[in-house]
Coordinates of C-alpha atoms in Angstrom, one line a residue:
Chain A
X818 CA 19.3 -35.4 -25.5
X819 CA 18.2 -38.9 -26.3
X820 CA 17.7 -41.6 -23.6
X821 CA 17.7 -45.2 -24.7
X822 CA 15.4 -47.9 -23.5
X823 CA 16.6 -51.5 -23.7
X824 CA 13.9 -53.1 -25.9
X825 CA 14.9 -56.8 -25.9
X826 CA 11.7 -57.7 -23.9
X827 CA 9.4 -56.3 -21.3
X828 CA 7.7 -53.0 -20.6
X829 CA 9.9 -50.8 -22.7
X830 CA 7.1 -48.9 -24.5
X831 CA 5.7 -47.7 -21.1
X832 CA 9.1 -46.1 -20.3
X833 CA 9.3 -44.4 -23.7
X834 CA 5.8 -43.0 -23.3
X835 CA 6.7 -41.4 -19.9
X836 CA 9.9 -39.9 -21.2
X837 CA 8.1 -38.5 -24.2
X838 CA 5.6 -36.9 -21.8
X839 CA 8.6 -35.2 -20.2
X840 CA 9.7 -34.0 -23.7
X841 CA 12.7 -36.3 -23.9
X842 CA 13.7 -38.1 -27.1
X843 CA 13.9 -41.9 -26.8
X844 CA 15.3 -44.8 -28.8
X845 CA 14.7 -48.5 -28.5
X846 CA 18.0 -50.5 -28.2
X847 CA 18.2 -54.1 -29.4
X848 CA 21.7 -54.1 -30.9
X849 CA 25.0 -52.6 -29.7
X850 CA 25.2 -49.9 -32.5
X851 CA 21.9 -48.5 -31.2
X852 CA 23.7 -47.4 -28.0
X853 CA 25.8 -44.8 -29.9
X854 CA 25.0 -41.2 -29.0
X855 CA 22.6 -42.0 -26.1
X856 CA 22.8 -39.8 -22.9
X857 CA 21.6 -42.7 -20.7
X858 CA 19.8 -46.0 -20.7
X859 CA 16.7 -47.5 -19.0
X860 CA 16.6 -51.3 -18.5
X861 CA 12.9 -52.1 -18.1
X862 CA 10.9 -54.6 -16.2
X863 CA 10.3 -58.0 -17.9
X864 CA 11.9 -61.4 -17.4
X865 CA 15.5 -60.9 -16.3
X866 CA 16.5 -64.4 -17.6
X867 CA 15.1 -63.6 -21.1
X868 CA 16.6 -60.1 -21.2
X869 CA 20.0 -61.3 -19.9
X870 CA 20.2 -64.2 -22.5
X871 CA 19.3 -61.9 -25.4
X872 CA 21.8 -59.3 -24.2
X873 CA 24.6 -61.9 -24.2
X874 CA 23.6 -63.3 -27.7
X875 CA 23.5 -59.8 -29.2
X876 CA 26.7 -58.6 -27.6
X877 CA 25.1 -55.8 -25.4
X878 CA 26.6 -56.5 -22.0
X879 CA 30.2 -55.3 -22.7
X880 CA 29.3 -52.0 -24.4
X881 CA 26.8 -51.2 -21.6
X882 CA 29.4 -52.0 -18.9
X883 CA 32.0 -49.9 -20.7
X884 CA 29.7 -46.9 -21.0
X885 CA 28.4 -47.1 -17.4
X886 CA 32.1 -47.3 -16.2
X887 CA 32.6 -43.8 -17.6
X888 CA 29.7 -42.3 -15.6
X889 CA 26.9 -42.9 -18.2
X890 CA 23.5 -43.1 -16.3
X891 CA 21.6 -46.4 -16.2
X892 CA 18.3 -47.0 -14.5
X893 CA 17.0 -50.6 -14.0
X894 CA 13.4 -51.2 -12.9
X895 CA 12.6 -54.7 -11.5
X896 CA 14.3 -57.1 -14.0
X897 CA 16.6 -54.2 -14.9
X898 CA 17.6 -53.9 -11.3
X899 CA 18.4 -57.6 -11.2
X900 CA 20.6 -57.2 -14.4
X901 CA 22.5 -54.3 -12.8
X902 CA 23.3 -56.1 -9.6
X903 CA 26.7 -57.7 -8.8
X904 CA 25.2 -60.5 -6.8
X905 CA 21.8 -62.3 -7.0
X906 CA 22.4 -65.0 -4.5
X907 CA 24.5 -67.2 -6.7
X908 CA 21.8 -67.8 -9.4
X909 CA 23.3 -68.7 -12.7
X910 CA 22.0 -66.1 -15.2
X911 CA 23.8 -63.3 -17.2
X912 CA 24.2 -60.0 -15.4
X913 CA 25.8 -56.6 -16.0
X914 CA 27.1 -56.9 -12.4
X915 CA 27.7 -53.1 -12.0
X916 CA 26.1 -52.2 -8.7
X917 CA 27.4 -53.2 -5.3
X918 CA 24.2 -54.8 -4.1
X919 CA 22.8 -58.3 -3.3
X920 CA 19.4 -58.9 -4.7
X921 CA 16.8 -61.6 -4.0
X922 CA 14.6 -62.5 -7.0
X923 CA 10.9 -63.1 -6.6
X924 CA 11.4 -61.9 -3.0
X925 CA 7.7 -61.4 -2.1
X926 CA 6.4 -64.7 -3.5
X927 CA 4.4 -65.6 -6.6
X928 CA 2.0 -63.3 -8.7
X929 CA -0.8 -63.6 -6.1
X930 CA 1.5 -61.9 -3.7
X931 CA 2.3 -59.0 -6.1
X932 CA 1.0 -55.7 -4.6
X933 CA 0.8 -51.9 -4.6
X934 CA 1.7 -49.7 -1.7
X935 CA 2.7 -46.1 -0.8
X936 CA 6.4 -45.4 -0.4
X937 CA 8.3 -42.4 1.1
X938 CA 11.1 -41.3 -1.2
X939 CA 12.6 -38.2 0.3
X940 CA 15.2 -37.9 -2.5
X941 CA 12.3 -37.0 -5.0
X942 CA 11.6 -33.9 -2.9
X943 CA 8.3 -32.9 -1.2
X944 CA 6.2 -34.9 1.2
X945 CA 3.9 -36.8 -1.3
X946 CA 4.4 -40.5 -1.1
X947 CA 5.0 -42.5 -4.3
X948 CA 2.5 -45.2 -5.4
X949 CA 4.7 -48.2 -6.1
X950 CA 3.6 -51.3 -8.0
X951 CA 5.5 -54.5 -7.2
X952 CA 5.1 -57.4 -9.6
X953 CA 6.9 -60.6 -8.7
X954 CA 9.4 -58.1 -7.5
X955 CA 13.0 -58.5 -6.2
X956 CA 14.4 -56.7 -3.2
X957 CA 17.8 -55.5 -2.1
X958 CA 19.2 -57.6 0.7
X959 CA 22.5 -55.8 1.1
X960 CA 24.0 -52.5 -0.1
X961 CA 27.7 -51.8 -0.4
X962 CA 29.4 -48.7 1.1
X963 CA 29.0 -46.5 -2.0
X964 CA 25.2 -47.1 -2.3
X965 CA 22.6 -44.7 -1.2
X966 CA 19.2 -46.2 -0.1
X967 CA 16.3 -44.2 -1.6
X968 CA 13.3 -46.1 -0.3
X969 CA 12.4 -48.9 2.1
X970 CA 9.2 -50.7 2.8
X971 CA 8.0 -50.2 6.4
X972 CA 9.5 -53.6 7.3
X973 CA 12.9 -52.2 6.3
X974 CA 13.3 -54.0 3.0
X975 CA 15.3 -51.8 0.5
X976 CA 13.4 -51.2 -2.8
X977 CA 15.2 -48.3 -4.4
X978 CA 18.8 -47.3 -4.4
X979 CA 21.5 -45.2 -6.2
X980 CA 25.2 -45.7 -6.7
X981 CA 26.5 -42.6 -8.4
X982 CA 25.3 -43.0 -12.1
X983 CA 23.3 -46.1 -11.4
X984 CA 19.7 -46.1 -10.2
X985 CA 17.6 -49.1 -9.3
X986 CA 13.9 -49.6 -8.3
X987 CA 12.3 -52.9 -7.5
X988 CA 8.9 -51.5 -8.5
X989 CA 7.4 -49.9 -11.7
X990 CA 7.1 -46.1 -11.9
X991 CA 6.4 -46.5 -15.6
X992 CA 3.0 -48.2 -14.8
X993 CA 1.8 -45.1 -12.9
X994 CA 1.0 -41.5 -13.8
X995 CA 3.5 -40.2 -11.3
X996 CA 6.4 -38.8 -13.4
X997 CA 8.8 -38.0 -10.5
X998 CA 11.2 -41.0 -10.8
X999 CA 11.5 -40.4 -14.6
X1000 CA 12.1 -36.7 -13.9
X1001 CA 14.8 -37.7 -11.4
X1002 CA 16.6 -39.9 -13.9
X1003 CA 16.3 -37.3 -16.6
X1004 CA 18.1 -34.9 -14.2
X1005 CA 20.8 -37.5 -13.5
X1006 CA 21.3 -37.7 -17.2
X1007 CA 21.4 -34.0 -17.8
X1008 CA 24.0 -33.6 -15.0
X1009 CA 26.1 -36.4 -16.4
X1010 CA 26.0 -34.9 -19.9
X1011 CA 27.2 -31.5 -18.5
X1012 CA 30.0 -33.1 -16.5
Chain B
X981 CA 3.0 -51.6 8.2
X982 CA 1.7 -49.7 5.2
X983 CA -1.2 -51.5 3.5
X984 CA -0.2 -53.8 0.6
X985 CA -3.0 -54.1 -1.9
X986 CA -2.8 -57.4 -3.7
X987 CA -4.8 -58.6 -6.8
X988 CA -5.5 -55.0 -8.0
X989 CA -6.2 -54.3 -11.7
X990 CA -2.8 -52.6 -12.0
X991 CA -1.0 -55.5 -10.5
X992 CA -2.8 -58.1 -12.7
X993 CA -2.5 -56.2 -16.0
X994 CA 1.0 -55.2 -15.0
X995 CA 2.3 -58.8 -15.0
X996 CA 1.1 -59.1 -18.6
X997 CA 2.9 -55.9 -19.5
X998 CA 6.1 -57.4 -18.2
X999 CA 5.6 -60.4 -20.6
X1000 CA 5.4 -58.2 -23.7
X1001 CA 7.9 -58.8 -26.5
X1002 CA 8.3 -62.3 -25.2
X1003 CA 7.4 -65.9 -26.0
X1004 CA 5.2 -68.1 -23.7
X1005 CA 5.8 -71.8 -24.3
X1006 CA 3.6 -74.9 -23.7
X1007 CA 5.4 -77.5 -21.7
X1008 CA 4.3 -80.9 -20.4
X1009 CA 7.2 -81.9 -18.1
X1010 CA 9.7 -80.1 -15.8
X1011 CA 12.5 -80.9 -18.4
X1012 CA 10.5 -79.1 -21.1
X1013 CA 10.1 -76.2 -18.7
X1014 CA 13.8 -75.9 -18.2
X1015 CA 14.5 -76.1 -22.0
X1016 CA 12.0 -73.3 -22.5
X1017 CA 13.5 -71.1 -19.7
X1018 CA 17.0 -71.7 -21.1
X1019 CA 15.8 -70.7 -24.6
X1020 CA 14.6 -67.4 -23.1
X1021 CA 10.8 -68.0 -22.7
X1022 CA 9.2 -65.3 -20.5
X1023 CA 6.7 -67.8 -19.1
X1024 CA 5.6 -71.4 -19.5
X1025 CA 2.1 -72.9 -19.8
X1026 CA 2.0 -76.1 -17.7
X1027 CA -0.1 -78.8 -19.5
X1028 CA -0.5 -82.6 -19.5
X1029 CA -0.7 -82.6 -23.3
X1030 CA 0.1 -80.0 -25.9
X1031 CA -2.9 -79.0 -28.1
X1032 CA -1.8 -81.2 -31.1
X1033 CA -2.0 -84.2 -28.7
X1034 CA -5.3 -83.0 -27.2
X1035 CA -6.7 -82.9 -30.7
X1036 CA -5.3 -86.4 -31.5
X1037 CA -6.4 -87.9 -28.2
X1038 CA -10.0 -86.7 -28.3
X1039 CA -12.4 -87.1 -25.3
X1040 CA -12.9 -84.4 -22.6
X1041 CA -9.8 -82.3 -22.0
X1042 CA -9.6 -80.9 -18.4
X1043 CA -7.3 -78.9 -16.1
X1044 CA -3.9 -80.6 -15.6
X1045 CA -2.9 -82.7 -12.6
X1046 CA -1.9 -80.3 -9.8
X1047 CA 1.1 -82.4 -9.0
X1048 CA 2.5 -81.9 -12.6
X1049 CA 1.8 -78.1 -12.3
X1050 CA 3.7 -77.9 -9.0
X1051 CA 6.6 -79.8 -10.4
X1052 CA 6.9 -77.4 -13.2
X1053 CA 6.6 -74.4 -10.8
X1054 CA 9.5 -75.9 -8.9
X1055 CA 11.6 -76.4 -12.0
X1056 CA 11.8 -72.7 -13.2
X1057 CA 12.0 -69.2 -11.9
X1058 CA 9.9 -67.6 -14.7
X1059 CA 6.1 -67.3 -14.3
X1060 CA 4.0 -70.5 -14.7
X1061 CA 0.6 -70.4 -16.3
X1062 CA -2.1 -73.1 -16.4
X1063 CA -5.3 -73.7 -18.2
X1064 CA -8.8 -74.2 -16.9
X1065 CA -12.0 -75.0 -18.9
X1066 CA -14.2 -72.1 -20.0
X1067 CA -16.7 -71.4 -17.2
X1068 CA -15.1 -73.9 -14.8
X1069 CA -14.5 -71.5 -11.9
X1070 CA -13.6 -74.3 -9.5
X1071 CA -10.7 -75.4 -11.7
X1072 CA -9.7 -71.7 -11.6
X1073 CA -10.0 -71.7 -7.7
X1074 CA -7.7 -74.8 -7.6
X1075 CA -5.1 -73.2 -9.9
X1076 CA -5.2 -70.0 -7.8
X1077 CA -4.7 -72.1 -4.6
X1078 CA -1.7 -73.8 -6.2
X1079 CA -0.1 -70.4 -6.7
X1080 CA 0.1 -70.4 -10.5
X1081 CA 1.0 -66.9 -11.9
X1082 CA -1.6 -66.7 -14.6
X1083 CA -4.8 -68.7 -15.6
X1084 CA -5.7 -69.3 -19.2
X1085 CA -9.5 -69.8 -19.5
X1086 CA -9.0 -71.8 -22.6
X1087 CA -11.0 -73.1 -25.6
X1088 CA -8.2 -75.8 -26.0
X1089 CA -9.9 -77.6 -23.1
X1090 CA -13.5 -78.9 -23.3
X1091 CA -15.8 -76.1 -22.1
X1092 CA -17.6 -76.7 -18.8
X1093 CA -20.2 -74.0 -19.4
X1094 CA -21.4 -73.1 -22.9
X1095 CA -23.2 -69.9 -21.8
X1096 CA -21.0 -68.3 -19.2
X1097 CA -17.3 -67.5 -18.9
X1098 CA -15.7 -67.2 -15.4
X1099 CA -16.3 -64.0 -13.4
X1100 CA -12.6 -63.2 -13.3
X1101 CA -13.0 -60.2 -11.0
X1102 CA -13.4 -62.6 -8.1
X1103 CA -9.8 -63.8 -8.3
X1104 CA -6.4 -62.3 -7.3
X1105 CA -4.6 -64.3 -9.9
X1106 CA -4.8 -62.7 -13.4
X1107 CA -6.5 -64.4 -16.4
X1108 CA -5.8 -64.5 -20.1
X1109 CA -8.6 -65.3 -22.5
X1110 CA -8.8 -66.0 -26.2
X1111 CA -10.7 -63.9 -28.8
X1112 CA -11.5 -63.9 -32.5
X1113 CA -12.6 -60.3 -32.8
X1114 CA -12.8 -57.0 -30.8
X1115 CA -16.2 -57.7 -29.3
X1116 CA -15.1 -61.0 -27.9
X1117 CA -12.0 -59.4 -26.5
X1118 CA -13.9 -56.6 -24.8
X1119 CA -16.5 -59.1 -23.3
X1120 CA -13.6 -61.0 -21.7
X1121 CA -12.0 -57.8 -20.4
X1122 CA -15.3 -56.7 -18.9
X1123 CA -15.4 -60.1 -17.0
X1124 CA -12.0 -59.2 -15.6
X1125 CA -9.4 -60.7 -18.1
X1126 CA -6.0 -59.0 -17.5
X1127 CA -4.6 -60.1 -20.9
X1128 CA -6.1 -61.2 -24.2
X1129 CA -4.8 -63.5 -26.9
X1130 CA -6.0 -64.5 -30.3
X1131 CA -7.6 -67.9 -30.4
X1132 CA -6.1 -68.9 -33.7
X1133 CA -6.6 -72.7 -34.2
X1134 CA -4.4 -74.4 -31.6
X1135 CA -2.5 -77.6 -32.4
X1136 CA -2.5 -77.1 -36.1
X1137 CA 0.9 -75.5 -36.8
X1138 CA -1.1 -73.3 -39.2
X1139 CA -1.0 -69.6 -38.5
X1140 CA -3.9 -68.6 -40.8
X1141 CA -6.5 -68.4 -38.0
X1142 CA -4.3 -66.4 -35.7
X1143 CA -3.7 -63.9 -38.5
X1144 CA -7.4 -63.7 -39.2
X1145 CA -8.2 -63.0 -35.5
X1146 CA -5.3 -60.5 -35.1
X1147 CA -6.4 -58.6 -38.2
X1148 CA -10.0 -58.6 -37.1
X1149 CA -9.1 -57.1 -33.7
X1150 CA -6.6 -54.5 -35.0
X1151 CA -8.9 -53.5 -37.9
X1152 CA -11.9 -53.0 -35.6
X1153 CA -9.8 -50.9 -33.3
X1154 CA -8.7 -48.7 -36.2
X1155 CA -12.3 -48.4 -37.2
X1156 CA -13.3 -47.2 -33.7
X1157 CA -10.6 -44.5 -33.6
X1158 CA -12.1 -42.8 -36.6
X1159 CA -15.8 -42.8 -35.4
X1160 CA -17.8 -39.8 -34.2
X1161 CA -18.7 -40.1 -30.5
X1162 CA -22.4 -40.9 -31.3
X1163 CA -21.3 -43.8 -33.6
X1164 CA -19.6 -45.6 -30.7
X1165 CA -22.9 -46.7 -29.0
X1166 CA -24.0 -48.3 -32.3
X1167 CA -20.6 -50.0 -32.6
X1168 CA -20.9 -51.2 -29.0
X1169 CA -24.4 -52.6 -29.8
X1170 CA -23.3 -54.3 -33.0
X1171 CA -20.2 -56.0 -31.5
X1172 CA -22.0 -56.9 -28.2
X1173 CA -19.4 -55.1 -26.1
X1174 CA -19.7 -52.8 -23.1
X1175 CA -20.0 -49.1 -24.2
X1176 CA -17.4 -47.8 -21.7
X1177 CA -14.8 -50.2 -23.0
X1178 CA -15.6 -49.3 -26.6
X1179 CA -15.1 -45.7 -25.7
X1180 CA -11.8 -46.4 -24.0
X1181 CA -10.5 -48.4 -27.0
X1182 CA -11.5 -45.5 -29.3
X1183 CA -9.6 -43.1 -27.2
X1184 CA -6.5 -45.3 -26.6
X1185 CA -6.3 -46.7 -30.1
X1186 CA -5.5 -50.1 -28.6
X1187 CA -6.9 -52.6 -26.1
X1188 CA -6.6 -51.5 -22.4
X1189 CA -4.8 -54.8 -21.8
X1190 CA -1.9 -56.6 -23.4
X1191 CA -2.8 -58.7 -26.5
X1192 CA -0.7 -61.7 -27.5
X1193 CA -0.9 -64.0 -30.6
X1194 CA -1.7 -67.7 -30.1
X1195 CA -2.9 -70.7 -32.0
X1196 CA -0.8 -72.1 -34.9
X1197 CA 2.5 -70.3 -34.5
X1198 CA 5.3 -72.8 -35.6
X1199 CA 8.3 -70.8 -37.0
X1200 CA 10.3 -67.7 -36.2
X1201 CA 8.8 -66.0 -39.2
X1202 CA 5.3 -66.8 -37.9
X1203 CA 6.2 -65.1 -34.6
X1204 CA 7.6 -62.0 -36.3
X1205 CA 4.5 -61.9 -38.6
X1206 CA 2.2 -61.7 -35.6
X1207 CA 4.4 -59.0 -34.0
X1208 CA 4.4 -56.9 -37.2
X1209 CA 0.6 -57.2 -37.2
X1210 CA 0.6 -55.4 -33.9
X1211 CA 0.5 -58.2 -31.3
X1212 CA 2.4 -57.6 -28.0
X1213 CA 4.0 -61.1 -27.8
X1214 CA 3.4 -64.7 -28.8
X1215 CA 2.2 -68.0 -27.3
X1216 CA 3.8 -71.1 -28.9
X1217 CA 1.9 -74.3 -28.0
X1218 CA 2.6 -77.5 -30.0
X1219 CA 5.0 -75.6 -32.3
X1220 CA 8.2 -76.1 -30.2
X1221 CA 8.0 -79.5 -28.6
X1222 CA 6.4 -81.2 -31.7
X1223 CA 9.3 -80.0 -33.8
X1224 CA 12.5 -82.0 -34.4
X1225 CA 14.9 -79.7 -32.4
X1226 CA 12.8 -78.0 -29.7
X1227 CA 15.7 -76.2 -27.9
X1228 CA 17.0 -74.5 -31.1
X1229 CA 13.6 -73.7 -32.4
X1230 CA 12.5 -72.2 -29.1
X1231 CA 15.6 -69.9 -29.0
X1232 CA 15.1 -68.9 -32.6
X1233 CA 11.4 -68.0 -32.0
X1234 CA 12.5 -65.9 -28.9
X1235 CA 15.1 -64.0 -31.0
X1236 CA 12.7 -63.5 -34.0
X1237 CA 10.1 -62.0 -31.5
X1238 CA 12.6 -59.5 -30.2
X1239 CA 14.0 -58.6 -33.6
X1240 CA 10.6 -58.9 -35.4
X1241 CA 11.4 -55.9 -37.6
X1242 CA 14.8 -57.1 -38.7
X1243 CA 14.5 -59.6 -41.6
X1244 CA 18.2 -60.3 -41.7
X1245 CA 18.1 -61.5 -38.1
X1246 CA 15.0 -63.5 -38.7
X1247 CA 16.7 -65.1 -41.7
X1248 CA 19.8 -65.9 -39.6
X1249 CA 17.9 -67.6 -36.8
X1250 CA 15.7 -69.5 -39.2
X1251 CA 18.6 -71.4 -40.7
X1252 CA 18.8 -75.2 -40.3
X1253 CA 16.2 -75.5 -37.5
X1254 CA 15.1 -79.0 -38.8
X1255 CA 11.5 -80.1 -39.2
X1256 CA 8.7 -77.8 -38.0
X1257 CA 5.7 -79.5 -36.5
X1258 CA 3.5 -81.3 -39.1
X1259 CA 0.8 -78.8 -40.1
X1260 CA -3.0 -79.2 -40.5
X1261 CA -5.1 -77.6 -43.2
X1262 CA -8.0 -75.9 -41.4
X1263 CA -10.5 -77.0 -44.1
X1264 CA -9.5 -80.6 -43.5
X1265 CA -10.6 -80.4 -39.8
X1266 CA -14.3 -81.5 -39.2
X1267 CA -16.3 -78.5 -38.2
X1268 CA -17.1 -79.9 -34.7
X1269 CA -13.4 -80.4 -34.0
X1270 CA -12.5 -76.7 -34.5
X1271 CA -11.5 -75.2 -31.1
X1272 CA -11.9 -71.5 -31.9
X1273 CA -15.7 -71.7 -31.9
X1274 CA -15.8 -72.7 -28.2
X1275 CA -16.8 -69.7 -26.0
X1276 CA -18.3 -66.5 -27.4

């Protein structure tokens, strides 16, 4: 089983390293033909405007949409979450538009407001909280009926969610040594491959 | 409410990690900033003058007018960086107060202190600093830099110094990885770098922070060259807005940085870009006007 990491820009090497620690094969994706044969895809953190423009120029949006529509797992972290969203408050930038959520970009302010905190994520199993790193992070303002909320900040802001084969996190599990979110996505991918 | 820890090492180094594989462009107006963002820049550096003009203008080069920086911050959604003089910690305090996303403690401006760089641990905002070799990079990291870049020779459109500095850093890292443990202390002494960081680099086989190329990059092929030499991304200063068609050249450099290992794509995006910025031979620059020698 090989999981792809969209490698147009951003922290794609960090995701590959975590997946390799879990014994999963990975491939960097910059062109549409590199999507062939992948069991799932991670869209990493980075600048969502940069990744979106390059995805349009190199014809990646349509093939990713088509694969995701057939149940192919996709996980977006931070910028990746923005790209997966259907609505980002009317901002004009290219999106995959797959997930029924409304997202606010740079929701916590500028870089000096970026932060780390502990999150409860019951879906990961166990009681241990997850150390979440938020960098100029977005948040989820609204979720549609088919969307499961996985984590909230204590003020109620939604920062992780799942809609069937689509997973989004506003923070960066790839920047920590906690492998649980990657393990969770690998399980989603294994289940989708079996189905 | 759960505590939210701001300004941590992970948060500061993490923003640099999100910039990897991208192009950071020097801009002097909000219009430039929008052109850069539309072309796919991951961040912009807000300046009053690009390095080529600082070189031509002469005199003391200082931090930009806060009003200009704020206008550029309002114009784009991507991170905005700004430069302060080496050692000028009050300029850095001002930039932090303005809310810029990254500070470049830069040799392109006239140094305010010839012996001390800023103690960057005192700030919540992350810093990027220039280097010519591994020892210089590790001294800046020890002072709290969250990101490193080559110095190159800014404002020349000549990539040769950036190549020299990138090869020096990467070569010295490779040398450390092959050393016996007892040789690392000697290496630390020779390069004037903290032993703990030397040990960390020997173990990681890379710097503990993101490392970009800067100083003289003018073409898509220059950007891809620096990426193939092992840099994590590129800064383009004068190279875009001193060229004949900035919007097209900016987009081409972004694409060449992403597809740095694909010569067919680099060839395609390099077609018909118009005039690159006029270049400067390094040996034609008087010794006292070379920027890379500022700082240590």
